[in-house]
Coordinates of C-alpha atoms and ligand atoms in Angstrom, one line a residue:
M1 CA 25.3 -52.9 22.3
T2 CA 23.0 -51.6 19.7
F3 CA 20.0 -53.3 18.2
E4 CA 19.4 -53.5 14.5
H5 CA 15.9 -52.9 13.1
S6 CA 15.2 -55.6 10.6
P7 CA 11.6 -55.4 9.5
A8 CA 9.8 -58.5 8.1
S9 CA 9.6 -58.7 4.3
V10 CA 6.5 -58.5 2.2
A11 CA 7.0 -62.2 1.4
E12 CA 6.8 -62.9 5.1
L13 CA 3.5 -61.0 5.3
E14 CA 2.2 -63.1 2.4
A15 CA 3.2 -66.3 4.2
H16 CA 1.4 -64.9 7.4
S17 CA -1.9 -65.2 5.4
A18 CA -1.8 -68.9 6.2
E19 CA -3.0 -68.0 9.8
F20 CA -6.5 -67.1 8.6
D21 CA -6.8 -67.5 4.8
T22 CA -9.2 -70.4 4.9
P23 CA -12.3 -69.9 7.0
E24 CA -12.6 -72.7 9.5
V25 CA -14.0 -73.6 12.8
I26 CA -11.3 -75.2 15.0
E27 CA -12.2 -77.4 17.9
V28 CA -9.7 -76.3 20.5
T29 CA -10.8 -78.8 23.2
D30 CA -14.0 -80.7 24.0
G31 CA -17.0 -78.3 23.4
I32 CA -14.9 -75.2 22.7
H33 CA -14.6 -74.0 19.1
V34 CA -13.1 -71.0 17.5
A35 CA -14.1 -69.6 14.0
V36 CA -11.0 -68.2 12.3
G37 CA -11.0 -66.4 8.9
F38 CA -14.6 -65.4 8.5
G39 CA -13.8 -61.7 8.9
L40 CA -11.3 -59.6 10.8
A41 CA -11.9 -61.2 14.2
N42 CA -12.6 -64.6 15.7
S43 CA -15.8 -65.8 17.3
I44 CA -15.8 -68.5 19.9
L45 CA -18.5 -71.1 20.7
I46 CA -18.6 -72.7 24.2
E47 CA -21.1 -75.6 24.4
G48 CA -23.2 -75.8 27.6
K49 CA -25.8 -78.2 28.9
N50 CA -29.0 -76.8 27.4
G51 CA -27.6 -73.8 25.7
N52 CA -24.4 -72.2 24.3
I53 CA -22.2 -69.2 24.9
I54 CA -20.7 -67.1 22.2
V55 CA -17.6 -64.9 22.8
D56 CA -17.3 -62.0 20.3
C57 CA -19.6 -61.5 17.4
M58 CA -17.7 -60.4 14.3
E59 CA -17.9 -57.0 12.6
S60 CA -21.0 -57.3 10.5
V61 CA -24.4 -59.2 10.5
E62 CA -23.2 -60.9 7.3
A63 CA -19.9 -62.2 8.8
A64 CA -21.7 -63.3 12.0
K65 CA -24.3 -65.2 9.9
R66 CA -21.5 -67.1 8.1
V67 CA -20.1 -68.1 11.5
K68 CA -23.4 -68.9 13.1
T69 CA -24.3 -71.2 10.3
E70 CA -21.1 -73.2 11.0
F71 CA -21.7 -73.1 14.8
D72 CA -25.3 -74.4 14.3
K73 CA -23.9 -77.4 12.5
I74 CA -21.9 -78.2 15.7
S75 CA -24.6 -77.5 18.2
S76 CA -28.1 -76.1 17.5
K77 CA -28.9 -75.4 21.2
P78 CA -30.1 -71.8 21.9
V79 CA -27.5 -69.0 22.7
K80 CA -27.8 -68.3 26.4
A81 CA -25.0 -65.8 26.7
I82 CA -22.9 -63.5 24.5
I83 CA -19.7 -62.1 25.8
Y84 CA -18.0 -59.0 24.4
T85 CA -14.2 -59.0 25.1
H86 CA -14.2 -55.3 24.4
N87 CA -16.1 -52.5 22.5
H88 CA -14.3 -52.6 19.1
A89 CA -16.5 -52.9 16.0
D90 CA -15.1 -56.2 14.9
H91 CA -16.3 -57.9 18.1
I92 CA -19.8 -56.5 18.6
F93 CA -21.5 -55.4 15.3
G94 CA -22.7 -58.9 14.4
A95 CA -24.4 -59.5 17.7
E96 CA -28.0 -59.6 16.4
A97 CA -27.2 -62.4 14.0
M98 CA -25.5 -64.4 16.8
A99 CA -28.5 -63.9 19.2
G100 CA -31.3 -64.6 16.7
E101 CA -34.5 -65.1 18.6
D102 CA -32.7 -66.5 21.7
N103 CA -32.6 -63.3 23.7
P104 CA -29.3 -64.1 25.5
E105 CA -27.7 -62.1 28.3
I106 CA -24.9 -59.9 27.0
Y107 CA -21.8 -59.8 29.3
S108 CA -19.1 -57.1 29.1
H109 CA -16.9 -54.9 31.3
E110 CA -18.8 -51.9 32.7
L111 CA -16.9 -49.4 30.5
T112 CA -17.9 -51.1 27.3
N113 CA -21.2 -49.1 27.0
Y114 CA -19.4 -45.8 27.3
Y115 CA -16.9 -46.7 24.6
I116 CA -19.6 -48.0 22.2
D117 CA -21.4 -44.6 22.4
R118 CA -18.1 -42.8 21.8
L119 CA -17.4 -45.0 18.8
L120 CA -20.8 -44.4 17.3
S121 CA -21.1 -40.6 17.9
V122 CA -18.5 -37.9 18.0
V123 CA -15.5 -39.2 16.0
R124 CA -17.3 -41.7 13.9
P125 CA -16.8 -39.9 10.5
I126 CA -13.0 -39.7 10.8
I127 CA -12.4 -43.0 12.6
S128 CA -14.4 -44.7 9.8
R129 CA -12.5 -43.1 7.0
R130 CA -9.1 -43.8 8.7
S131 CA -10.1 -47.4 9.5
Y132 CA -11.1 -48.2 6.0
R133 CA -7.8 -46.8 4.8
M134 CA -5.9 -48.8 7.4
F135 CA -7.7 -52.1 6.7
G136 CA -7.5 -51.6 3.0
N137 CA -11.3 -51.7 2.4
F138 CA -11.1 -49.9 -0.9
L139 CA -8.3 -52.0 -2.4
D140 CA -8.7 -54.7 -4.9
E141 CA -7.8 -58.3 -4.1
E142 CA -4.5 -58.1 -5.9
S143 CA -3.1 -55.3 -3.7
H144 CA -4.7 -56.5 -0.5
I145 CA -2.5 -59.2 1.2
N146 CA -4.1 -59.4 4.7
C147 CA -4.8 -57.2 7.7
G148 CA -2.1 -58.8 9.9
I149 CA -4.6 -60.0 12.5
G150 CA -7.2 -61.3 10.1
P151 CA -7.9 -61.6 6.4
Y152 CA -10.0 -58.5 5.9
L153 CA -12.5 -56.2 7.6
D154 CA -16.0 -57.1 6.5
A155 CA -17.4 -53.5 6.3
N156 CA -18.6 -51.9 3.1
D157 CA -21.8 -50.8 1.3
A158 CA -23.1 -54.4 1.3
T159 CA -22.7 -55.1 5.0
T160 CA -24.9 -54.3 8.0
R161 CA -24.1 -53.3 11.6
S162 CA -26.2 -54.4 14.5
L163 CA -26.0 -53.6 18.2
L164 CA -27.1 -55.3 21.3
R165 CA -26.3 -53.5 24.6
P166 CA -24.6 -55.3 27.4
T167 CA -27.1 -56.6 30.1
V168 CA -24.6 -57.8 32.7
T169 CA -21.5 -55.8 33.5
F170 CA -18.8 -55.9 36.2
K171 CA -15.9 -53.8 37.5
D172 CA -12.9 -56.0 38.5
S173 CA -14.0 -59.6 38.1
L174 CA -17.1 -61.8 37.9
E175 CA -17.6 -65.5 38.4
V176 CA -20.7 -67.1 36.8
E177 CA -21.9 -70.6 35.8
I178 CA -23.8 -70.7 32.5
E179 CA -25.4 -73.9 31.5
G180 CA -23.0 -75.9 33.6
V181 CA -19.9 -74.0 32.4
K182 CA -17.9 -72.2 35.0
L183 CA -16.5 -68.9 33.8
K184 CA -14.4 -66.2 35.4
F185 CA -14.2 -62.8 33.8
A186 CA -11.4 -60.4 34.8
H187 CA -10.9 -56.7 33.8
V188 CA -7.5 -56.6 32.0
P189 CA -7.0 -53.2 30.4
G190 CA -4.7 -53.3 27.4
E191 CA -5.6 -52.8 23.8
T192 CA -8.7 -51.0 25.2
D193 CA -9.6 -49.8 28.7
D194 CA -12.6 -52.2 28.8
Q195 CA -10.8 -55.3 27.8
L196 CA -11.7 -58.6 29.7
Y197 CA -10.5 -62.1 29.6
V198 CA -12.6 -65.2 30.0
W199 CA -11.1 -68.0 32.0
L200 CA -12.5 -71.6 32.2
P201 CA -10.8 -72.9 35.3
E202 CA -12.0 -76.5 34.9
R203 CA -10.4 -76.8 31.5
K204 CA -7.6 -74.3 31.8
V205 CA -8.8 -72.4 28.7
L206 CA -8.1 -68.7 28.4
L207 CA -10.0 -66.5 26.0
S208 CA -7.7 -63.4 25.8
G209 CA -9.6 -60.9 23.7
D210 CA -7.3 -58.6 21.8
N211 CA -4.5 -58.3 24.4
I212 CA -2.5 -60.8 22.4
Y213 CA -2.5 -62.1 18.8
K214 CA 0.2 -63.3 16.4
A215 CA 1.6 -59.8 15.5
F216 CA 3.4 -57.0 17.4
P217 CA 0.6 -55.4 19.6
N218 CA -1.1 -52.3 18.3
L219 CA 0.1 -50.2 21.2
Y220 CA -1.0 -47.3 18.9
T221 CA -3.4 -47.6 16.0
I222 CA -3.1 -45.2 13.0
R223 CA -6.8 -45.0 12.6
G224 CA -6.7 -42.9 15.8
T225 CA -7.2 -43.9 19.4
P226 CA -7.1 -42.5 22.9
Y227 CA -3.8 -43.4 24.7
R228 CA -3.5 -47.1 25.2
D229 CA -1.9 -47.6 28.6
V230 CA 0.9 -49.9 27.7
K231 CA 2.1 -50.4 31.3
Q232 CA -1.3 -51.8 32.2
W233 CA -1.3 -53.9 29.1
A234 CA 2.0 -55.6 30.2
S235 CA 0.5 -56.2 33.7
S236 CA -2.6 -57.7 32.1
L237 CA -0.4 -60.1 30.1
D238 CA 1.3 -61.1 33.4
K239 CA -2.1 -61.8 35.0
M240 CA -3.0 -64.1 32.1
R241 CA 0.3 -65.9 32.4
Y242 CA -0.1 -66.6 36.1
L243 CA -3.3 -68.6 35.3
K244 CA -1.0 -71.1 33.6
P245 CA -3.5 -71.7 30.7
E246 CA -3.2 -74.9 28.6
F247 CA -5.2 -73.5 25.8
L248 CA -5.1 -69.9 24.7
I249 CA -7.8 -68.6 22.3
P250 CA -7.1 -65.0 21.1
S251 CA -9.9 -63.1 19.3
H252 CA -7.6 -62.8 16.3
T253 CA -5.3 -65.4 14.7
R254 CA -5.1 -69.1 15.7
P255 CA -5.5 -70.7 19.1
I256 CA -2.4 -72.0 20.9
E257 CA -2.0 -75.2 22.8
G258 CA 0.5 -76.3 25.5
A259 CA 1.2 -74.7 28.9
D260 CA 4.9 -74.1 28.4
K261 CA 4.5 -72.6 24.9
I262 CA 1.7 -70.3 26.0
A263 CA 3.7 -69.1 29.0
Q264 CA 6.7 -68.3 26.8
I265 CA 4.6 -66.4 24.3
L266 CA 2.9 -64.4 27.0
Q267 CA 6.2 -63.7 28.7
D268 CA 7.8 -62.5 25.4
Y269 CA 4.7 -60.3 24.6
A270 CA 4.8 -58.7 28.0
D271 CA 8.6 -58.2 27.8
A272 CA 8.3 -56.5 24.4
V273 CA 5.6 -54.1 25.6
R274 CA 7.6 -53.3 28.8
F275 CA 10.8 -52.9 26.8
V276 CA 9.3 -50.4 24.4
H277 CA 7.7 -48.5 27.3
D278 CA 10.8 -48.3 29.5
Q279 CA 13.2 -47.4 26.8
T280 CA 10.9 -44.7 25.5
I281 CA 10.7 -43.2 28.9
R282 CA 14.4 -43.4 29.4
H283 CA 14.9 -41.4 26.2
I284 CA 12.1 -39.0 27.0
N285 CA 13.9 -38.2 30.3
M286 CA 17.1 -37.5 28.2
G287 CA 15.1 -34.7 26.5
L288 CA 14.8 -36.4 23.0
S289 CA 11.9 -35.7 20.7
P290 CA 9.4 -38.4 19.7
D291 CA 10.9 -38.7 16.2
E292 CA 14.4 -39.1 17.6
I293 CA 13.2 -41.7 20.1
A294 CA 11.4 -43.6 17.4
E295 CA 14.7 -44.0 15.6
R296 CA 16.4 -45.4 18.6
V297 CA 14.1 -47.9 20.3
V298 CA 14.5 -51.2 18.6
L299 CA 13.5 -54.6 20.1
P300 CA 16.3 -56.9 21.1
E301 CA 16.7 -59.9 18.8
H302 CA 15.2 -62.6 20.9
L303 CA 12.0 -60.6 20.9
S304 CA 12.0 -59.3 17.4
K305 CA 12.5 -62.8 16.0
S306 CA 9.4 -64.2 17.9
P307 CA 6.7 -65.1 15.3
Y308 CA 4.3 -63.4 17.8
L309 CA 6.1 -60.1 17.6
K310 CA 6.5 -59.4 13.9
E311 CA 5.3 -55.9 13.1
F312 CA 2.3 -57.2 11.1
Y313 CA -0.1 -55.0 13.1
G314 CA 1.5 -52.6 15.5
R315 CA 4.9 -51.0 15.0
V316 CA 7.5 -50.2 17.6
D317 CA 8.2 -46.7 16.2
W318 CA 4.5 -45.7 16.2
S319 CA 4.2 -47.1 19.8
V320 CA 7.1 -44.9 20.9
K321 CA 5.4 -41.7 19.7
S322 CA 2.1 -42.7 21.3
I323 CA 3.9 -43.3 24.7
F324 CA 5.5 -39.9 24.4
G325 CA 2.1 -38.3 23.8
G326 CA 0.5 -40.4 26.5
Y327 CA 2.9 -39.1 29.1
L328 CA 3.7 -35.6 27.8
G329 CA 1.1 -34.6 25.3
W330 CA 1.8 -33.0 21.9
F331 CA 4.7 -30.6 22.8
D332 CA 8.1 -32.2 22.0
G333 CA 10.0 -29.8 24.4
N334 CA 11.7 -27.8 21.7
A335 CA 10.6 -24.1 21.8
S336 CA 10.8 -23.8 18.0
T337 CA 7.8 -26.1 17.7
L338 CA 5.7 -24.0 20.2
L339 CA 4.3 -21.5 17.7
P340 CA 5.4 -22.8 14.2
L341 CA 5.1 -20.8 11.0
P342 CA 1.7 -21.0 9.4
V343 CA 1.7 -24.0 7.0
K344 CA 1.3 -22.0 3.8
E345 CA 4.0 -19.5 4.8
K346 CA 6.4 -22.4 5.5
A347 CA 5.7 -23.9 2.1
E348 CA 6.4 -20.6 0.4
K349 CA 9.7 -20.3 2.3
M350 CA 10.7 -23.9 1.4
A351 CA 10.0 -23.1 -2.3
A352 CA 12.1 -19.9 -2.1
L353 CA 14.9 -22.0 -0.5
A354 CA 14.8 -24.4 -3.5
G355 CA 14.9 -21.4 -5.9
G356 CA 11.1 -21.1 -6.5
E357 CA 8.1 -23.4 -6.8
K358 CA 9.1 -24.8 -10.2
E359 CA 12.5 -25.6 -8.8
L360 CA 10.9 -27.3 -5.8
L361 CA 8.8 -29.4 -8.1
S362 CA 11.8 -30.5 -10.1
K363 CA 13.6 -31.5 -6.9
A364 CA 10.6 -33.6 -6.0
K365 CA 10.7 -35.3 -9.4
K366 CA 14.4 -35.9 -9.0
A367 CA 13.8 -37.5 -5.6
L368 CA 11.3 -39.8 -7.2
D369 CA 13.7 -40.7 -10.0
N370 CA 16.4 -41.4 -7.3
D371 CA 14.0 -43.8 -5.4
E372 CA 13.9 -41.3 -2.5
F373 CA 10.2 -41.9 -2.1
Q374 CA 9.7 -40.5 1.4
W375 CA 11.6 -37.3 0.5
A376 CA 9.6 -36.9 -2.7
L377 CA 6.4 -37.3 -0.6
E378 CA 7.4 -34.7 1.9
L379 CA 8.3 -32.2 -0.8
T380 CA 4.8 -32.7 -2.3
D381 CA 3.3 -31.8 1.0
Y382 CA 4.8 -28.3 0.5
L383 CA 3.9 -28.2 -3.2
L384 CA 0.3 -29.1 -2.6
R385 CA -0.1 -26.2 -0.1
L386 CA 1.1 -23.8 -2.8
S387 CA -0.9 -25.4 -5.7
P388 CA -3.5 -27.7 -4.4
D389 CA -4.6 -28.8 -7.9
G390 CA -1.1 -29.4 -9.3
G391 CA -1.3 -32.3 -11.7
E392 CA 2.4 -33.1 -11.7
V393 CA 2.6 -32.9 -7.9
K394 CA -0.2 -35.4 -7.6
E395 CA 1.5 -37.7 -10.0
I396 CA 4.7 -37.6 -7.9
R397 CA 2.6 -38.2 -4.8
Y398 CA 0.8 -41.2 -6.4
E399 CA 4.0 -42.8 -7.5
S400 CA 5.7 -42.2 -4.1
F401 CA 2.8 -43.8 -2.2
I402 CA 2.8 -46.8 -4.5
H403 CA 6.6 -47.4 -4.2
L404 CA 6.5 -46.9 -0.4
A405 CA 3.6 -49.5 -0.2
E406 CA 5.5 -52.0 -2.3
K407 CA 8.2 -52.4 0.2
Q408 CA 6.0 -52.1 3.3
S409 CA 5.3 -55.3 5.3
N410 CA 3.1 -53.6 7.9
P411 CA -0.4 -54.0 6.4
N412 CA -1.8 -50.9 8.1
A413 CA 0.9 -48.7 6.6
R414 CA 0.8 -50.5 3.3
H415 CA -3.0 -50.1 3.0
Y416 CA -2.8 -46.4 4.1
Y417 CA -0.3 -45.6 1.4
L418 CA -2.2 -47.5 -1.3
T419 CA -5.6 -45.9 -0.4
Q420 CA -4.2 -42.4 -0.3
A421 CA -2.7 -43.1 -3.7
L422 CA -6.2 -43.9 -5.0
E423 CA -7.5 -40.8 -3.3
V424 CA -5.0 -38.7 -5.2
K425 CA -6.6 -40.2 -8.3
G426 CA -10.1 -39.2 -7.0
L427 CA -11.2 -42.2 -4.9
D428 CA -14.2 -41.2 -2.7
T429 CA -13.8 -42.8 0.7
E430 CA -17.4 -42.1 1.9
T431 CA -19.2 -45.3 2.8
D432 CA -22.7 -46.1 3.5
I433 CA -22.8 -49.0 5.9
K434 CA -26.4 -50.0 6.8
S435 CA -27.6 -50.5 10.3
T436 CA -30.4 -52.6 11.6
P437 CA -33.5 -50.8 13.0
Q438 CA -32.8 -52.2 16.4
M439 CA -29.3 -50.6 16.4
A440 CA -30.9 -47.1 16.0
H441 CA -33.1 -47.9 19.0
N442 CA -30.0 -48.9 21.0
I443 CA -28.2 -45.5 20.6
P444 CA -29.1 -43.2 23.5
L445 CA -30.3 -39.6 22.8
E446 CA -27.3 -38.3 24.6
A447 CA -25.0 -39.9 22.0
I448 CA -27.1 -38.5 19.2
F449 CA -27.0 -34.9 20.7
N450 CA -23.2 -35.3 21.2
A451 CA -22.8 -36.1 17.6
I452 CA -25.0 -33.1 16.5
A453 CA -23.0 -30.7 18.6
V454 CA -19.7 -31.5 16.8
E455 CA -21.4 -30.9 13.4
I456 CA -22.2 -27.2 14.2
N457 CA -20.4 -24.7 12.1
S458 CA -19.5 -22.0 14.6
E459 CA -18.7 -19.3 12.0
K460 CA -22.1 -19.6 10.4
S461 CA -24.2 -20.2 13.4
M462 CA -22.8 -17.8 16.0
D463 CA -25.6 -15.2 15.6
Y464 CA -28.3 -17.7 14.6
N465 CA -31.0 -18.5 17.1
K466 CA -33.6 -21.1 16.2
K467 CA -35.5 -23.8 18.0
S468 CA -36.5 -27.0 16.4
R469 CA -38.2 -30.2 17.6
L470 CA -36.9 -33.6 17.1
S471 CA -39.5 -36.4 17.3
I472 CA -38.4 -39.9 17.4
Y473 CA -40.7 -42.8 16.8
G474 CA -41.7 -44.5 20.1
Y475 CA -40.8 -41.6 22.4
Ligands
ZN1 ZN1 -10.2 -56.9 17.3

């Protein structure tokens, strides 16, 4: 039996916007509310006796303020606790707006601090640029449909980041009672290593963070990520199912009600993750390359048809390549890829094969005319290495990106094509997102020095010896 890959259509992606298009605060059950559609992620309000708990804080101070204004209409009691389900920007950067003057405890897993520093220091420039491509931050409203797990990422020159550090952390699990509300936190690595769930045993409500949402899980993200351990992710989904929740509130997309329905969704989600993992490994052991395996691993129909597993965020083929890399690293096992030709030399040889650079260019044009957009794009990769300023090459590239995007129902891929099309035309993807003063204080010196170290140009500085003093206000 073979499985057919039948990706969702762009029209289905458009219909998916109904999940979060209208910002609203949904009362899931007595005293528990989730804000959906105010930014990329959700934020959850749990009402307590003399104070409230907020789970996840949106991606910007501005988005958090929009949510907090709505939460205050429901209950104006002080915020006694904030919980981060994990370290990602869309769950933490609005924290100062949620906390206000209330000085709440901040709960997270013990690894969250480490990942926040990592996010803010060494790879920040490239992760930011790739994130904004992936979330479509530079696109106009007409070309931006949605982000699969939320309407849009609220991060641009007009937004502000804030940061409050966790004050209470745990390793495996933690039980607390806050303002009369019993909460159980458990470490459930999945989308991130520091992921936690929040379980309210008395009301059978599960807050699942980003380990599940209404889209195929992002087992790999194209903005770049360390390996996401998909086996652990599936086990974490099992742990959530064993709780038999009656209400499931993910940190993206809408809440789900009904024990049987939730059990089925969690089962399908875990089955899909395990299926992709196991079939990838089976093919790895047969000696196939990542690209070959990505062509072969396709979800069985009962899973691919689930509305919770449409590839509106993660994709199966990207996941396969990530699993390959997670187990074996970059080498595909074929000795011809061990020490490949230098990129420029390969481009020269490809041009020679076509009968010269001009001929290669006309082949690329022909590919575009024949609607072979991927092939046209691949040929422009060679052509750009030979003539980086080639106007005609850029035009072919632009057209190819636009056409590939038009048919693409995965928002991350779609946005990436459309943004790189704009970059071909000169779009500058530098952004200048502001930070609150408190955020600067909450970044440790070690993270700052780590960021400086990776900026050093070794060629220019090898024989340079200079001491300088850095003075920071307050130290
Ligand atoms: Zn998220």
